[in-house]
Amino acid sequence: MDYKYIFFLKSLQNNSPRTLRFINLWKKLITNYIVIQYGEPSNVNKNIRLLRSFLRLVKSVKNKNLVFMCSGFMDTLYIYLLIIVSSFFRPNLIILDIGDPWNNGNTNLFQNMFEKYVLRKVDLLIVTNVATMQYYHNIYRGKIVVIEQGVDCGLVKNYSLNCKKFNKEGKIIGVYTGRFYKDIRDPKNFFYAIKECAANLKDLEFIFIGDDLSYYFENIKIAKEFNNLKYYNKLPHEEALKFQAKADFLIYFGNKSSLQIPGKLYEYLIWNKLIIAILYPDSIESELLKSYPNVVILENDINDIKRFFNKNIIHKIIENLNTTKSENFPREFCWEYKRDKLKRILMGIYE
């Protein structure tokens, strides 16, 4: 049966979870695909040009199986999906690989109705965690499968063997890689806390790597005043992984969401290093992380973070972990495992 895959991505050059998902999960499994790179919703001219291109593309999906995957800006995706499902050239079958729910639990009546209408036309929904699946069960009657974000285990294994630890004159190095989002994944409480207990952190150094970190490091005095805090803006994903490999411990910030698990979490867990996980009360990662002895869970609260760092026990935790560390990577975290699962799903649908 003929099929076509259409992927909506902001860029093929960035480190976003959806771009990595496209490259590692889908692109290595399929050949007949088209990537539509679109801009911010405010970039009207670019999106009008893309819409024209998309309308020309619509005719090519008639009587085919169509797979949609989107990175961000779900309103753009749903408008394009609406065009497809309402047109004369409707495909035989539509699969939607979705990251974050568009409506995400809010009470916007129009969004609710629009999302339900479009999803009624979708034959299979692929999501990244169980909480999102449960959310969609309330508004979608079709089949839903979970394929979490994955990790390039080959690259991780190579770096774990060949990347030497930082030589920082006896300092213990903590690394964070990723982005921040104001009021959603916000590090301000962390910065306030480490400044207030700086006297107990002289043997620690923190390195932050990711996009759009300059706001916190250039506009917030707390970040600039703490000498043991550094950041690198927009390093390639492979370089960020090298920093993870060299780190003594990793710092993780959860989202203020009951539906989202950042793909970064699986990347962190595979190293089997100490992870300081700073979570909001409704972060859904909490239950998953409780089963890992190498994870210290803190609330995204100044006092909770201060209490932990004032104990000055990070080096003891790391020493204990090093005596029990395993170099075996959980296979279910690897992209190869995710591709095998996706391949079985697609074979079952196309037969």
PDB file of C-alpha atoms in Angstrom, residues 13 37 47 54 67 81 91 103 110 121 166 187 198 204 218 224 232 235 245 249 267 287 303 307 323:
ATOM      1  CA  GLN A  13      19.540  21.942  12.371  1.00  0.00           C
ATOM      2  CA  GLN A  37       9.890  23.724   7.779  1.00  0.00           C
ATOM      3  CA  ASN A  47       3.736  30.565   6.724  1.00  0.00           C
ATOM      4  CA  PHE A  54       1.304  22.532   1.173  1.00  0.00           C
ATOM      5  CA  VAL A  67       1.851  10.198   8.555  1.00  0.00           C
ATOM      6  CA  LEU A  81      -4.541  18.637   9.115  1.00  0.00           C
ATOM      7  CA  PRO A  91      -5.747   9.951   2.300  1.00  0.00           C
ATOM      8  CA  ASN A 103      -5.031  22.040  24.285  1.00  0.00           C
ATOM      9  CA  PHE A 110     -12.914  26.576  20.523  1.00  0.00           C
ATOM     10  CA  LYS A 121     -10.353  11.947  11.203  1.00  0.00           C
ATOM     11  CA  PHE A 166      36.838  17.386  33.540  1.00  0.00           C
ATOM     12  CA  PRO A 187      15.663  27.910  37.074  1.00  0.00           C
ATOM     13  CA  ALA A 198      27.623  29.571  48.013  1.00  0.00           C
ATOM     14  CA  LEU A 204      31.340  22.537  43.011  1.00  0.00           C
ATOM     15  CA  GLU A 218      23.020  38.043  31.427  1.00  0.00           C
ATOM     16  CA  LYS A 224      26.411  36.409  37.111  1.00  0.00           C
ATOM     17  CA  TYR A 232      27.426  27.735  26.699  1.00  0.00           C
ATOM     18  CA  LEU A 235      26.057  23.787  21.228  1.00  0.00           C
ATOM     19  CA  ALA A 245      29.780  12.249  29.669  1.00  0.00           C
ATOM     20  CA  PHE A 249      26.553  14.727  38.191  1.00  0.00           C
ATOM     21  CA  GLU A 267      19.225  10.750  28.023  1.00  0.00           C
ATOM     22  CA  GLU A 287       6.864   8.504  40.004  1.00  0.00           C
ATOM     23  CA  ASN A 303      14.378  26.375  50.579  1.00  0.00           C
ATOM     24  CA  ARG A 307      18.611  22.391  52.354  1.00  0.00           C
ATOM     25  CA  THR A 323      30.945   1.502  43.634  1.00  0.00           C
TER      26      THR A 323
END
